[in-house]
PDB file of C-alpha atoms in Angstrom:
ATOM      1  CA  UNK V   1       0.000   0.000   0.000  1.00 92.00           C
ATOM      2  CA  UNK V   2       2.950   2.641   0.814  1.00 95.00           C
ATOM      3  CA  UNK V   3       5.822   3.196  -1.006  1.00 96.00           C
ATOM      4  CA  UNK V   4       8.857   4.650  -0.594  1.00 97.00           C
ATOM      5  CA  UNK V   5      12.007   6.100  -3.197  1.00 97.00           C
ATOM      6  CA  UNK V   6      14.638   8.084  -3.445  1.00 97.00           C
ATOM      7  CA  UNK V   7      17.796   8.487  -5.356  1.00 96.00           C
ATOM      8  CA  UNK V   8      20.636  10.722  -4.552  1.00 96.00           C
ATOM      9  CA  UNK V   9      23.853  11.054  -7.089  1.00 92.00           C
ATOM     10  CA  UNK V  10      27.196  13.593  -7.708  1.00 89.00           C
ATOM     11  CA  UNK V  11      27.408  14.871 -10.983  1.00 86.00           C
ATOM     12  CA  UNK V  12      30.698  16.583 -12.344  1.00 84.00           C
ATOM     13  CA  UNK V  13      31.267  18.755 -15.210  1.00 83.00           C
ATOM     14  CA  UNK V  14      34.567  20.218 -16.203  1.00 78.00           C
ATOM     15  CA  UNK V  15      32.799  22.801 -18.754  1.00 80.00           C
ATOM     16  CA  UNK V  16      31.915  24.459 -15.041  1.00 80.00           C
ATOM     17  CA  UNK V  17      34.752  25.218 -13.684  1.00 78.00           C
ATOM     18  CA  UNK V  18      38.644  24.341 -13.298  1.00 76.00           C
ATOM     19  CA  UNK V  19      37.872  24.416  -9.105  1.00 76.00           C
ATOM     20  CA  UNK V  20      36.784  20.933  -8.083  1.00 77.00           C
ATOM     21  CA  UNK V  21      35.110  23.043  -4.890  1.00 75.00           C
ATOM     22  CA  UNK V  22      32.110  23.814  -7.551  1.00 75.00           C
ATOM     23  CA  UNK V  23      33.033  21.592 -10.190  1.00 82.00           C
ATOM     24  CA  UNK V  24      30.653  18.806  -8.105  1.00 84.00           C
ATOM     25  CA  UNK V  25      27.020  19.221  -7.205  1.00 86.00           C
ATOM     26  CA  UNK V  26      25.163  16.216  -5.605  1.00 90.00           C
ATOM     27  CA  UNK V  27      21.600  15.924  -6.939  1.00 93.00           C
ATOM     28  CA  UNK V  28      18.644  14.329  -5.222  1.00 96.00           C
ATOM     29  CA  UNK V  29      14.939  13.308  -4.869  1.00 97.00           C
ATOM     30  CA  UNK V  30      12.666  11.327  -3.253  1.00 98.00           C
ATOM     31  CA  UNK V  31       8.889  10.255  -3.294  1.00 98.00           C
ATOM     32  CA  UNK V  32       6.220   8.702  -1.907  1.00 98.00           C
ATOM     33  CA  UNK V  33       2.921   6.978  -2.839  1.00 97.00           C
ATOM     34  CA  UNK V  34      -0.025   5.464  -1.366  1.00 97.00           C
ATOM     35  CA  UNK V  35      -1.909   2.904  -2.724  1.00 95.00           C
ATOM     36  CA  UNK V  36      -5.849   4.170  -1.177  1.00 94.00           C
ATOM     37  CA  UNK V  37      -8.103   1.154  -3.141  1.00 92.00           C
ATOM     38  CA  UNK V  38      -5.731  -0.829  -1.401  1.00 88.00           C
ATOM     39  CA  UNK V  39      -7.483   0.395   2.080  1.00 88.00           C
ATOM     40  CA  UNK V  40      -9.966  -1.562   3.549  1.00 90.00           C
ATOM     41  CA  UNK V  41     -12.560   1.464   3.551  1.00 91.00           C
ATOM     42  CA  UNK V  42     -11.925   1.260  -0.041  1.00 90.00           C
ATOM     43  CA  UNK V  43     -12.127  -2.323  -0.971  1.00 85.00           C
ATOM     44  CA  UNK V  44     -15.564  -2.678  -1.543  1.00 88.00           C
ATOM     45  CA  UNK V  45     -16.074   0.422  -3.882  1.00 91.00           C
ATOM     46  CA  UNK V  46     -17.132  -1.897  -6.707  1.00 90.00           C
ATOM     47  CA  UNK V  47     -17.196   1.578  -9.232  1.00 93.00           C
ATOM     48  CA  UNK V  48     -13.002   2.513  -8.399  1.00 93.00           C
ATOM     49  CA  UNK V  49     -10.522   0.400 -10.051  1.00 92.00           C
ATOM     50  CA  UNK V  50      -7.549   2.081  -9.149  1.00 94.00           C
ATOM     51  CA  UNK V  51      -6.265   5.205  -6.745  1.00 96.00           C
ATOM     52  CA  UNK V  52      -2.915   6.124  -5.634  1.00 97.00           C
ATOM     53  CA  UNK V  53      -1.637   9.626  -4.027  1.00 97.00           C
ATOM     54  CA  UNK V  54       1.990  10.157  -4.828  1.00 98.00           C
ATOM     55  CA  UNK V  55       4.376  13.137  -4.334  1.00 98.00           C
ATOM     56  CA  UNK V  56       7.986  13.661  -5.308  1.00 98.00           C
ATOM     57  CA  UNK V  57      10.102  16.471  -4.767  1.00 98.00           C
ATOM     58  CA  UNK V  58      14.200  16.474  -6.479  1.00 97.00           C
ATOM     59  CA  UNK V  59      16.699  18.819  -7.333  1.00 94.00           C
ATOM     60  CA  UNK V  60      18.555  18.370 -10.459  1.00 93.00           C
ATOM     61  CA  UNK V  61      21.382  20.602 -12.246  1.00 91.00           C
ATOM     62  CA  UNK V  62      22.113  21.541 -15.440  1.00 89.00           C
ATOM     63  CA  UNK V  63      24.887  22.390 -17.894  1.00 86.00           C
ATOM     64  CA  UNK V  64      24.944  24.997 -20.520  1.00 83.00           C
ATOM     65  CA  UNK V  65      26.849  24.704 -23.007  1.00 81.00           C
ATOM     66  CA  UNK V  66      26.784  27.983 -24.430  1.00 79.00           C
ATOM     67  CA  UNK V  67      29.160  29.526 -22.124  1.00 82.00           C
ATOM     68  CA  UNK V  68      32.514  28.423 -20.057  1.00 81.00           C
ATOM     69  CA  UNK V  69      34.479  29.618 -17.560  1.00 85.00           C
ATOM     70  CA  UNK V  70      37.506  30.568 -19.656  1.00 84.00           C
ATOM     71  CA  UNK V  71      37.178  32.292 -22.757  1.00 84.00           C
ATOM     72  CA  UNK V  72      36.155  30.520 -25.965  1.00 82.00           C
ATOM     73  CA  UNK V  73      37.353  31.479 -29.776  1.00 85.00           C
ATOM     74  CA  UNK V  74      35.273  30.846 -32.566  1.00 86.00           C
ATOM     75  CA  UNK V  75      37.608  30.043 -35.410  1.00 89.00           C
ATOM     76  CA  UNK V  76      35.757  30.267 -39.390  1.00 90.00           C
ATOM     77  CA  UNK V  77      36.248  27.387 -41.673  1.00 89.00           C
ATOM     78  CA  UNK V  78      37.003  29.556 -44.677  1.00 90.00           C
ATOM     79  CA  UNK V  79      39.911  31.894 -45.398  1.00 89.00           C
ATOM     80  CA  UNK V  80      39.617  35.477 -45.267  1.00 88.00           C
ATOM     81  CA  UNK V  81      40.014  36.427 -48.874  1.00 88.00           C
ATOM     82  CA  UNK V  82      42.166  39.719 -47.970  1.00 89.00           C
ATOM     83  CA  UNK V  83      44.578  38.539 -45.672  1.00 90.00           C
ATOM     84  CA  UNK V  84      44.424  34.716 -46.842  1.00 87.00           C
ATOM     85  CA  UNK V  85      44.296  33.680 -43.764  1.00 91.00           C
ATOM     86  CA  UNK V  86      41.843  32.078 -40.704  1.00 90.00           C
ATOM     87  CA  UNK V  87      40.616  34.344 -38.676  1.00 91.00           C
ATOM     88  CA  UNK V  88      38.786  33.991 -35.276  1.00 89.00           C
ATOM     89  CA  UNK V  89      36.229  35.995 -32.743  1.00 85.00           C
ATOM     90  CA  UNK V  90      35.598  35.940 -29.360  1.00 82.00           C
ATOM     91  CA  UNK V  91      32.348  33.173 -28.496  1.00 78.00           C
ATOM     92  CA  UNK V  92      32.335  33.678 -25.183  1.00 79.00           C
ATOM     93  CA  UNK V  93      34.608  36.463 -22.976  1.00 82.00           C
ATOM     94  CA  UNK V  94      34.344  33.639 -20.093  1.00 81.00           C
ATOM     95  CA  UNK V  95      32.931  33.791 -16.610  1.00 84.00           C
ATOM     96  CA  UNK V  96      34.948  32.396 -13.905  1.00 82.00           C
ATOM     97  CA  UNK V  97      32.045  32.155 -11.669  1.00 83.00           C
ATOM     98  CA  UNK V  98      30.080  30.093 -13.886  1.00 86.00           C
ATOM     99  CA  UNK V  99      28.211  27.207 -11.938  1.00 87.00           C
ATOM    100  CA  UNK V 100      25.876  24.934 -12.522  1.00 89.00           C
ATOM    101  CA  UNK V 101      22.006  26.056 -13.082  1.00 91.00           C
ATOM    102  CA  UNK V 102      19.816  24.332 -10.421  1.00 93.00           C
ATOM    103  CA  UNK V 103      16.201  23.430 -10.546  1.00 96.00           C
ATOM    104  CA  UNK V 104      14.257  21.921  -7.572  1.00 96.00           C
ATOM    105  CA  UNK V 105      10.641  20.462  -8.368  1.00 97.00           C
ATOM    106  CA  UNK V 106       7.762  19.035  -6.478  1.00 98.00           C
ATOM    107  CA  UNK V 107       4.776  17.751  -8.184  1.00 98.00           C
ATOM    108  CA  UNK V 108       1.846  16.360  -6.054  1.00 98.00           C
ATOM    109  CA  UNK V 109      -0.671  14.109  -7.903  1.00 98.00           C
ATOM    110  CA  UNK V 110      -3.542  11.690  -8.084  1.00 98.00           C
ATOM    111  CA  UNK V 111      -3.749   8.627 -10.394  1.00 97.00           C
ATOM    112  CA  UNK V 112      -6.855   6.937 -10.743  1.00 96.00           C
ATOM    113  CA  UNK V 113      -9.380   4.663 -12.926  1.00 95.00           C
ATOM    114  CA  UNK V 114     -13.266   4.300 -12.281  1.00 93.00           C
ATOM    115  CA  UNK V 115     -15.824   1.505 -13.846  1.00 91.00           C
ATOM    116  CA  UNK V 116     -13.670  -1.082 -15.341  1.00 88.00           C
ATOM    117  CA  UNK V 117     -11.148   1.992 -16.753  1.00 86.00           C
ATOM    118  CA  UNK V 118     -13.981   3.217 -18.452  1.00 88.00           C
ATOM    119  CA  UNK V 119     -12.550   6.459 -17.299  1.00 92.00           C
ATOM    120  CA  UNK V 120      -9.182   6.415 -15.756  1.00 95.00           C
ATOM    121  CA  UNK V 121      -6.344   9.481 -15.474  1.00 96.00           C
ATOM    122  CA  UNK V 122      -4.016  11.801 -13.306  1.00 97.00           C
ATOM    123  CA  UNK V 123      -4.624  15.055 -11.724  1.00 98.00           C
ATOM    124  CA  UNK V 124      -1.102  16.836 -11.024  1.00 98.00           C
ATOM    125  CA  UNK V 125      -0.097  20.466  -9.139  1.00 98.00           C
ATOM    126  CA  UNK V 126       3.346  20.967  -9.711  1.00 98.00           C
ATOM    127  CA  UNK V 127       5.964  24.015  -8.638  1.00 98.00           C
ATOM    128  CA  UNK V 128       9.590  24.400 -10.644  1.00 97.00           C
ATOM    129  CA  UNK V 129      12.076  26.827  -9.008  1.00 97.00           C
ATOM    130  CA  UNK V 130      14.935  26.936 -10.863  1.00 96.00           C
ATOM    131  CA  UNK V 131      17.987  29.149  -9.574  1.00 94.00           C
ATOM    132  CA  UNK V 132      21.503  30.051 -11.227  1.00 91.00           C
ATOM    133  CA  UNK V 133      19.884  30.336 -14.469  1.00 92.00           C
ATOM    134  CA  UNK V 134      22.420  31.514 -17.244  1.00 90.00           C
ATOM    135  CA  UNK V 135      21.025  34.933 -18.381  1.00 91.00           C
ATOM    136  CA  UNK V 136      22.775  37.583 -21.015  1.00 89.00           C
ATOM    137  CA  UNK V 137      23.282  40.428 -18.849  1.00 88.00           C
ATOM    138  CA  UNK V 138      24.466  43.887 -19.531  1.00 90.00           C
ATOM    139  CA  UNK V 139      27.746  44.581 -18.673  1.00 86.00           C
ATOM    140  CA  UNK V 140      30.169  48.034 -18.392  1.00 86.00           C
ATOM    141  CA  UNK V 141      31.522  48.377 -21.778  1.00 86.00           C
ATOM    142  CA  UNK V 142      35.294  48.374 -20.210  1.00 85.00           C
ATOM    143  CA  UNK V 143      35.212  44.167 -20.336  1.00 78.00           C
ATOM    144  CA  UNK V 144      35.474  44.579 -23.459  1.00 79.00           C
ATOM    145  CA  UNK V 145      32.133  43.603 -24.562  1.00 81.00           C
ATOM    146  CA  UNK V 146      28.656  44.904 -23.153  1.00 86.00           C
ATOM    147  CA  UNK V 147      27.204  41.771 -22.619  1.00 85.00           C
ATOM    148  CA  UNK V 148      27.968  38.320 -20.716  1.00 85.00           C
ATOM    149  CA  UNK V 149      26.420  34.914 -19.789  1.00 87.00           C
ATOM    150  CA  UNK V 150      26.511  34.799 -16.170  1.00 87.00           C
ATOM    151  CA  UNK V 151      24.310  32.997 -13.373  1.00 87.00           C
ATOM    152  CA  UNK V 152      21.633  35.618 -12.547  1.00 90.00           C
ATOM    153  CA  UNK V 153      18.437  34.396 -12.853  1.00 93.00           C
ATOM    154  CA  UNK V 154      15.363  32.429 -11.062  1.00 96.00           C
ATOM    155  CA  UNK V 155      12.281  31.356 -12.700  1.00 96.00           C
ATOM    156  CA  UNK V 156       9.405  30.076 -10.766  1.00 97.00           C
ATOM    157  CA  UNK V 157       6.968  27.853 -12.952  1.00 96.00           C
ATOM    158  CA  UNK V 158       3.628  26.606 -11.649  1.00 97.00           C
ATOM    159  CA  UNK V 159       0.869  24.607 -12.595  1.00 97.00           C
ATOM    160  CA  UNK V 160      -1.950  21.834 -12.876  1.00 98.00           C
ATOM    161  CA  UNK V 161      -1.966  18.489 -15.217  1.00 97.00           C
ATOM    162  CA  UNK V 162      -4.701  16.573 -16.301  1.00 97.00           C
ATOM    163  CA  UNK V 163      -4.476  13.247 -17.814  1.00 97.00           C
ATOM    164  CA  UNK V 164      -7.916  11.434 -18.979  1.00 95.00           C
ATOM    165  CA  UNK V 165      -8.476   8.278 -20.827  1.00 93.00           C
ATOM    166  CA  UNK V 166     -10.908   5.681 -21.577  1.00 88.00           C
ATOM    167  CA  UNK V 167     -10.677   2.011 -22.292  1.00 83.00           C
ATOM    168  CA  UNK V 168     -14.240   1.545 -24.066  1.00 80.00           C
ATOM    169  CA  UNK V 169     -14.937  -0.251 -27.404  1.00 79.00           C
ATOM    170  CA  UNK V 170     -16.133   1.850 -30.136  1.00 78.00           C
ATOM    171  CA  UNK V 171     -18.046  -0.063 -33.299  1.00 75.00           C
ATOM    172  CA  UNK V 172     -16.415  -3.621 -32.485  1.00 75.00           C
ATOM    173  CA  UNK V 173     -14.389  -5.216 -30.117  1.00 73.00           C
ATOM    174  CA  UNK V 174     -11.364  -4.304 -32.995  1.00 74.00           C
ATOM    175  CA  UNK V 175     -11.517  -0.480 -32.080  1.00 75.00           C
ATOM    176  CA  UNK V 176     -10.913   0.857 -28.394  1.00 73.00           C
TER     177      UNK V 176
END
């Protein structure tokens, strides 16, 4: 009737940083469900087939590739027709603070299936927070470039899911 999970791990990514102190960033999560049909209150609701409660909350990282920590040169694949020669520009001026972009999520739902799954589905409420976001930021001109990639921004994201489906035969037995 109850159940129980988790999983906890350390990623690394050297496109981070050079400093193993934030090179490594454990990520996490854990859940729980119970099974309610599986309750004795329940047991003789002839109409419910199935329902479980479950929540889960984790916190996982990301990478972005678009930036590093040092700076990165974009070299052409053609030569320059007036110097005959490759030339190169600046992809990213580098941010030596760079670290990884972090989102933590907990989602609280509902699965469930009435009259012989006649009608069965999920209900879901959900909140994403997601913190060190890369963001192109403004920057004083004297870097040498007015803009940079840097870990500035949160974004909160909530919502509600609803999942509905039917196992019913339409015309013949052949068609569901």
């Amino acid at each position: 009737k109850y159940t129980i999970s988790g999983s906890a791990r350390t990623d690394a990514s050297n496109l981070i940083t050079d400093d193993p102190a934030y090179r490594y960033a454990p990520f996490w999560s854990v859940g729980a469900s119970w099974n309610a049909k599986g309750e004795s209150f329940l047991k003789n609701v002839n109409w419910l087939d199935r329902l479980v409660v479950r929540a889960t909350y984790g916190y996982n990282g990301n990478v972005d590739r678009s930036t590093s920590f040092k700076p990165l040169l974009n070299i052409s694949t053609t030569q320059n027709t007036y110097i005959q020669d490759y030339m190169a520009t600046i992809g990213s001026y580098g941010n030596p603070t760079l670290r990884w972009e972090k989102t933590g999520t907990l989602d609280v739902g509902v699965d469930f299936s009435f009259f012989n799954s006649k009608l069965y589905g999920s209900f879901d409420v959900y909140s994403k927070k997601g913190e060190d976001l890369i963001v192109s930021m403004s920057i004083p001109s004297i870097n040498g470039t007015t803009s940079q990639k840097l870990n500035a921004a949160k974004m909160s994201n909530k919502g509600v899911e609803l999942t509905l489906g039917s196992h019913m035969n339409i015309l013949s037995d052949d068609i569901t």
